[in-house]
PDB file of C-alpha atoms in Angstrom:
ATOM      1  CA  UNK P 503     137.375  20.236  93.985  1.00 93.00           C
ATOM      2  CA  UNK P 504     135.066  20.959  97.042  1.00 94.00           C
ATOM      3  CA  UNK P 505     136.209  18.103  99.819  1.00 92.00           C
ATOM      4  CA  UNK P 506     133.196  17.453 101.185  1.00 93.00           C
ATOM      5  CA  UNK P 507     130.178  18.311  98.997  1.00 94.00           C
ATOM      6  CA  UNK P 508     127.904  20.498 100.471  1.00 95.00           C
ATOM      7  CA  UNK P 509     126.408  18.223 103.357  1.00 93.00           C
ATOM      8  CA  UNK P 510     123.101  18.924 105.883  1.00 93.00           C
ATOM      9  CA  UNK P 511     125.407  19.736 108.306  1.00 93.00           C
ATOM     10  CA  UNK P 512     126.548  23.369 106.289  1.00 97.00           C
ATOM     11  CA  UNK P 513     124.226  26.503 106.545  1.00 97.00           C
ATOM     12  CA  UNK P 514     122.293  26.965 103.308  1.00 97.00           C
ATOM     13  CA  UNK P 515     120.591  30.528 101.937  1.00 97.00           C
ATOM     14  CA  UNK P 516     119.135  31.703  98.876  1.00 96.00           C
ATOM     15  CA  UNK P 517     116.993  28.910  97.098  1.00 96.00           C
ATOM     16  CA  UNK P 518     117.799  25.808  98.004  1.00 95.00           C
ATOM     17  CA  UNK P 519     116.777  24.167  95.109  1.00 95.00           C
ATOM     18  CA  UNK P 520     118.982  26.622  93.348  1.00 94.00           C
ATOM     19  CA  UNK P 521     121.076  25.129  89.781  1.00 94.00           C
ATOM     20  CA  UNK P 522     124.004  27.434  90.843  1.00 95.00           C
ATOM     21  CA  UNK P 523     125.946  25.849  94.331  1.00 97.00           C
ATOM     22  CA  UNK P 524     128.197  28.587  95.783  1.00 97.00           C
ATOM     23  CA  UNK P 525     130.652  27.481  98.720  1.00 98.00           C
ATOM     24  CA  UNK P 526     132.648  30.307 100.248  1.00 98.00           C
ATOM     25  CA  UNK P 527     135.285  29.852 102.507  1.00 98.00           C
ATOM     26  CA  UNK P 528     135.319  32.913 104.589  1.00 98.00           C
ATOM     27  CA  UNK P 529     136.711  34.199 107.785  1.00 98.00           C
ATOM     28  CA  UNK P 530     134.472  37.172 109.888  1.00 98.00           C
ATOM     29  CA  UNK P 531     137.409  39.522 110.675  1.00 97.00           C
ATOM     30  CA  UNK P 532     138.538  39.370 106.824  1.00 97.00           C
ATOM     31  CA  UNK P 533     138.372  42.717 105.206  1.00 97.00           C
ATOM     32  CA  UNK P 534     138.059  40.920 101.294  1.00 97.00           C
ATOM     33  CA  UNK P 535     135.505  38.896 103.064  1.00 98.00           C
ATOM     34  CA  UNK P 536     133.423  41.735 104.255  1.00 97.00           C
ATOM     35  CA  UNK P 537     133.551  43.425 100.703  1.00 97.00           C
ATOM     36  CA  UNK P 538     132.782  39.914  99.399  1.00 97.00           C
ATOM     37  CA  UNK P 539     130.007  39.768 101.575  1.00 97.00           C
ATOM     38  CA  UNK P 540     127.816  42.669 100.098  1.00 96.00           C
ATOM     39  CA  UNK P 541     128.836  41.718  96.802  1.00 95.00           C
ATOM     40  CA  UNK P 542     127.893  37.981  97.780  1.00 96.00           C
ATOM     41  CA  UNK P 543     124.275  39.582  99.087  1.00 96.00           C
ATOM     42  CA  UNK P 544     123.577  41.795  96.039  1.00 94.00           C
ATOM     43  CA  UNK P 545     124.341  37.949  94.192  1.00 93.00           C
ATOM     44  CA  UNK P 546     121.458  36.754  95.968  1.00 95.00           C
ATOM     45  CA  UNK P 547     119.291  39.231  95.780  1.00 94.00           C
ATOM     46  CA  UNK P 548     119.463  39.684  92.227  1.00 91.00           C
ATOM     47  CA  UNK P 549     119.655  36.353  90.846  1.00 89.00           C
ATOM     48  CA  UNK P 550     117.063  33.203  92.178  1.00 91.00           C
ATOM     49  CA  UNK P 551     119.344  30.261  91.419  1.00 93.00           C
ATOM     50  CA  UNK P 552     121.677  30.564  93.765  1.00 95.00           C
ATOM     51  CA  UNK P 553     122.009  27.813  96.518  1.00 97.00           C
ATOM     52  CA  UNK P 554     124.703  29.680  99.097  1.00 97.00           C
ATOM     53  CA  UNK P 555     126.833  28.388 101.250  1.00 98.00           C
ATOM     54  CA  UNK P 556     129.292  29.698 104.378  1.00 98.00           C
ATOM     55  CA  UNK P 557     132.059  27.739 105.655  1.00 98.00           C
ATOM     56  CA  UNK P 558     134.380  28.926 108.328  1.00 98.00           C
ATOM     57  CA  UNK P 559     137.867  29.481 107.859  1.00 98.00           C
ATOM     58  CA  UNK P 560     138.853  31.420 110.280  1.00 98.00           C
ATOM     59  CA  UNK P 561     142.395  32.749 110.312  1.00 96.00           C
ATOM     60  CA  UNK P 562     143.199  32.816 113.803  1.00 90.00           C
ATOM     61  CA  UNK P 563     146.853  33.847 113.471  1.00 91.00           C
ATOM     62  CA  UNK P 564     146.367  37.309 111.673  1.00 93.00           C
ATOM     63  CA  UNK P 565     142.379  37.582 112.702  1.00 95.00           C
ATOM     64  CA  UNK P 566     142.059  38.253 117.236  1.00 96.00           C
ATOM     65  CA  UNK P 567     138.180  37.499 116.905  1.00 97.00           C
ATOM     66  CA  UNK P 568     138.038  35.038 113.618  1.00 97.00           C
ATOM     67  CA  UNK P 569     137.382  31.943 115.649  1.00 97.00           C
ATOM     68  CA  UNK P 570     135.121  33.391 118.175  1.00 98.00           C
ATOM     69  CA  UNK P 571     133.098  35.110 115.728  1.00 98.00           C
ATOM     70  CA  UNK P 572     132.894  31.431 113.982  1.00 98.00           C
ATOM     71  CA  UNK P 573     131.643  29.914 116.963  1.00 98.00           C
ATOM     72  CA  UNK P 574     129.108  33.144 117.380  1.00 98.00           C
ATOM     73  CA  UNK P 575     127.756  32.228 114.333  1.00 98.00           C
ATOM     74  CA  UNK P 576     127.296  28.653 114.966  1.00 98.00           C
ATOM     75  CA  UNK P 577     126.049  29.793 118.451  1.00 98.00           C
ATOM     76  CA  UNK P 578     123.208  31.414 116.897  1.00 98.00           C
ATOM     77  CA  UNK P 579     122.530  29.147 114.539  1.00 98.00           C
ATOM     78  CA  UNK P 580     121.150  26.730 117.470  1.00 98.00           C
ATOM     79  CA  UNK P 581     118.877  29.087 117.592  1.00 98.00           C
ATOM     80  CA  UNK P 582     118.003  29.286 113.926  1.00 98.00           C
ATOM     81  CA  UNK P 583     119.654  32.449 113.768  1.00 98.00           C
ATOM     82  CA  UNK P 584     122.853  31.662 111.799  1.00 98.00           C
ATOM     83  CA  UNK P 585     122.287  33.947 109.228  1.00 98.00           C
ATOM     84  CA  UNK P 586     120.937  37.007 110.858  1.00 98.00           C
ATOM     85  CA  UNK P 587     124.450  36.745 113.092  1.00 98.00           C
ATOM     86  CA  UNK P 588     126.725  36.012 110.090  1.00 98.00           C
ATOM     87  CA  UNK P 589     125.097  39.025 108.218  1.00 98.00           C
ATOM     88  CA  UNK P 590     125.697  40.984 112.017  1.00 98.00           C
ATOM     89  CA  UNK P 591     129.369  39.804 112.484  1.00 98.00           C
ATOM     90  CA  UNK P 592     130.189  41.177 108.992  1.00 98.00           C
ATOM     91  CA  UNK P 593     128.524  44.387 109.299  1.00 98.00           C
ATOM     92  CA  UNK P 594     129.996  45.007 112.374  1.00 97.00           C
ATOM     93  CA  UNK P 595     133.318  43.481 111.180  1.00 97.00           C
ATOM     94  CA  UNK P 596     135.621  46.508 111.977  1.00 96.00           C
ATOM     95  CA  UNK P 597     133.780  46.297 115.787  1.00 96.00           C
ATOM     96  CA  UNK P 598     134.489  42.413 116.601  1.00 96.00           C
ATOM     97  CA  UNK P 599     135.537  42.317 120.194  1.00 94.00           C
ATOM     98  CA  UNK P 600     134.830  39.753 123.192  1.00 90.00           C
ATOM     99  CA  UNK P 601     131.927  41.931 123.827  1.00 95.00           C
ATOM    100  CA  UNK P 602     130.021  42.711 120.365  1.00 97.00           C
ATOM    101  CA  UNK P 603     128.860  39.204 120.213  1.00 98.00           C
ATOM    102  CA  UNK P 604     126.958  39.123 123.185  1.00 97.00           C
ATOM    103  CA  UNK P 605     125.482  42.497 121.780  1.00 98.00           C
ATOM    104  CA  UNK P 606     124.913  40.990 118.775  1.00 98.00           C
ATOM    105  CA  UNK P 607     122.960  37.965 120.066  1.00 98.00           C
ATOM    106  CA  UNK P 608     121.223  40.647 122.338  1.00 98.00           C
ATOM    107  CA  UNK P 609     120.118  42.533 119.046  1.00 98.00           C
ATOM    108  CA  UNK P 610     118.663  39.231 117.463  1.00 98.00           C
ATOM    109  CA  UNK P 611     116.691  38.632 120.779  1.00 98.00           C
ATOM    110  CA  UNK P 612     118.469  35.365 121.208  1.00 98.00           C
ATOM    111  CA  UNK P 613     118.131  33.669 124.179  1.00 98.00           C
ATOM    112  CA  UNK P 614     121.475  35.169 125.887  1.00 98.00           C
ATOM    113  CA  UNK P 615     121.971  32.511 128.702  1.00 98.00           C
ATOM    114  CA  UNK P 616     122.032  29.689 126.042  1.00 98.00           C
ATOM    115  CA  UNK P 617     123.735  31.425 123.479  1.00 98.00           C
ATOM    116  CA  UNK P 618     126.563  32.112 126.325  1.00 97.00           C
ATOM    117  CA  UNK P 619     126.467  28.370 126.936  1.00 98.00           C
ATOM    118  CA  UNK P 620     126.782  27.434 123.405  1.00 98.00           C
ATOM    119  CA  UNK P 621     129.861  29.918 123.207  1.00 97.00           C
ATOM    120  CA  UNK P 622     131.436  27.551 125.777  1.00 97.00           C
ATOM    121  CA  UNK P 623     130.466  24.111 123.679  1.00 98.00           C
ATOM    122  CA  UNK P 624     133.432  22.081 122.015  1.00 98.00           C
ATOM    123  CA  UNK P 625     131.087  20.540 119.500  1.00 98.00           C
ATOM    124  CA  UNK P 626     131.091  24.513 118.022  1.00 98.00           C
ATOM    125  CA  UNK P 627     134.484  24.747 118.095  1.00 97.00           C
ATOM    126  CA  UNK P 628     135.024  20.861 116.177  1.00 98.00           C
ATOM    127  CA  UNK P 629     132.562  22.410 113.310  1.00 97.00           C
ATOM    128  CA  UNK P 630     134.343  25.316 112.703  1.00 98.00           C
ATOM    129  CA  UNK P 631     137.775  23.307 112.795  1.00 98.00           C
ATOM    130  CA  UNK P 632     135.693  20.326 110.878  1.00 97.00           C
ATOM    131  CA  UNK P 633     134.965  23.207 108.050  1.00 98.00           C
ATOM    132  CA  UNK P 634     138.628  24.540 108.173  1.00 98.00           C
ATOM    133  CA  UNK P 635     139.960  20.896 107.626  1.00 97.00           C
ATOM    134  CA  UNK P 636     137.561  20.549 104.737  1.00 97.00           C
ATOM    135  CA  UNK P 637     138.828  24.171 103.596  1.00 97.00           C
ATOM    136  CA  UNK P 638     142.286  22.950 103.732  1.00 97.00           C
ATOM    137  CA  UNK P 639     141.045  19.746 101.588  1.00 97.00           C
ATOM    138  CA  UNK P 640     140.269  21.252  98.948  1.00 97.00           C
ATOM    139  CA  UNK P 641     142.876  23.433  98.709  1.00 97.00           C
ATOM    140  CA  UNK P 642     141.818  26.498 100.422  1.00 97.00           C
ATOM    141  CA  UNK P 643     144.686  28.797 101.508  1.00 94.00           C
ATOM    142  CA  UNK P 644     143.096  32.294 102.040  1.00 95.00           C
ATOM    143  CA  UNK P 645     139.879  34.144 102.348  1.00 97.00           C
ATOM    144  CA  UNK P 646     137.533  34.843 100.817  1.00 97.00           C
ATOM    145  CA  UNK P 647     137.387  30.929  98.689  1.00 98.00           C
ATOM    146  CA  UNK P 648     134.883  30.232  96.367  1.00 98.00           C
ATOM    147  CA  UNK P 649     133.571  27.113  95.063  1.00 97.00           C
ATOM    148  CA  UNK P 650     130.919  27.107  92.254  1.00 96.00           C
ATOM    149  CA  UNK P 651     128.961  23.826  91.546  1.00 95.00           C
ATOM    150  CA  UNK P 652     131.836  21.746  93.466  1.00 96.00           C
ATOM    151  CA  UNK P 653     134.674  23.496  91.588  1.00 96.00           C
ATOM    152  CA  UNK P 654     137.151  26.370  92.976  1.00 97.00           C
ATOM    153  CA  UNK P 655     136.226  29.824  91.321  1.00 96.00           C
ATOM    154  CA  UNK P 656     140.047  31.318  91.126  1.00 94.00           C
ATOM    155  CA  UNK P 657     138.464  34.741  89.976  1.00 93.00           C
ATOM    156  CA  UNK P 658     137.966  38.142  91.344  1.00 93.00           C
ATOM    157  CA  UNK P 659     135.268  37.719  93.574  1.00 92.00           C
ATOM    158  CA  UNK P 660     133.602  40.971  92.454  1.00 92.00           C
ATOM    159  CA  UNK P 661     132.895  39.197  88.938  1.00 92.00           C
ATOM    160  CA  UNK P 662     130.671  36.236  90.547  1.00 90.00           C
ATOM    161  CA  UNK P 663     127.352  37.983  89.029  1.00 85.00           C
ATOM    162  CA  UNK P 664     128.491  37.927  85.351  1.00 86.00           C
ATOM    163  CA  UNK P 665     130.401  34.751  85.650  1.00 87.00           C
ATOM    164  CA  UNK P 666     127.078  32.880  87.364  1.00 84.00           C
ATOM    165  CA  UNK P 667     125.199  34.987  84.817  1.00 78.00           C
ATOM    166  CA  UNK P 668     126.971  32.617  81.863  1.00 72.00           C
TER     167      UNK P 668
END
């Protein structure tokens, strides 16, 4: 069971009003997460129910860049940009390095001297580690994690069109 719900604090896409909750646990230098991600974005394209959510779980220990792609992410976000720089960091997955992100925040005309700031802000780096903990709460142990309407989805990833489809 997803430990917490889906709270104002998480970054929501797709229709917000959606029937259909998705919660993925995912982690930016993941290679099933990046093929999870276009499969995740043909999802939303292609169906209008879907509320989305992204938590981080970023596997520090096997992934260099996971956690400071995280706190990217959440950088941007303070700029409303969270999405545009999640969608960035995973298209550019194979290029994460200390330098892409500023690149990346360059590309999405963010404001570079805050976003640099925000890089440097412990309250980024307690909500990534406050999503991990929740990860770990409800029983998330690798990447990508799915959670549809509150319960974990222990199928191939791949499959989430037909099985939201039923």
């Amino acid at each position: 069971m997803l430990t917490p719900p889906i709270t104002s604090r998480d970054h929501v896409t797709g229709n917000p009003q959606g029937t259909v909750e998705i919660v993925e646990y995912g982690d930016f230098q993941c290679p099933y997460c990046g093929e999870a991600f276009g499969v995740v974005r043909d999802l939303l394209r292609s169906a209008d129910n879907i509320k989305f959510v992204f938590r981080h779980f970023p596997l520090a220990e096997s992934h260099e860049y996971a956690m400071d792609a995280a706190i990217a992410a959440e950088a941007a976000g303070r700029q409303q940009q969270f999405w545009h720089m999640h969608d960035a960091l995973y298209l550019h997955q194979r290029q994460l390095n200390d330098n892409l992100f500023m690149e990346l925040a360059r590309e999405l005309k963010l404001d570079l001297d805050q976003f640099e700031d925000d890089m440097q802000d412990n309250r980024l780096v307690s909500k990534v580690e406050a999503d991990f903990e929740s990860g770990v709460r409800s029983g998330v142990n690798g990447t990508p994690t799915f959670f549809i309407n509150g319960k974990r989805y222990n199928g191939d990833y791949r499959n989430l069109l037909s099985v939201v489809r039923h």
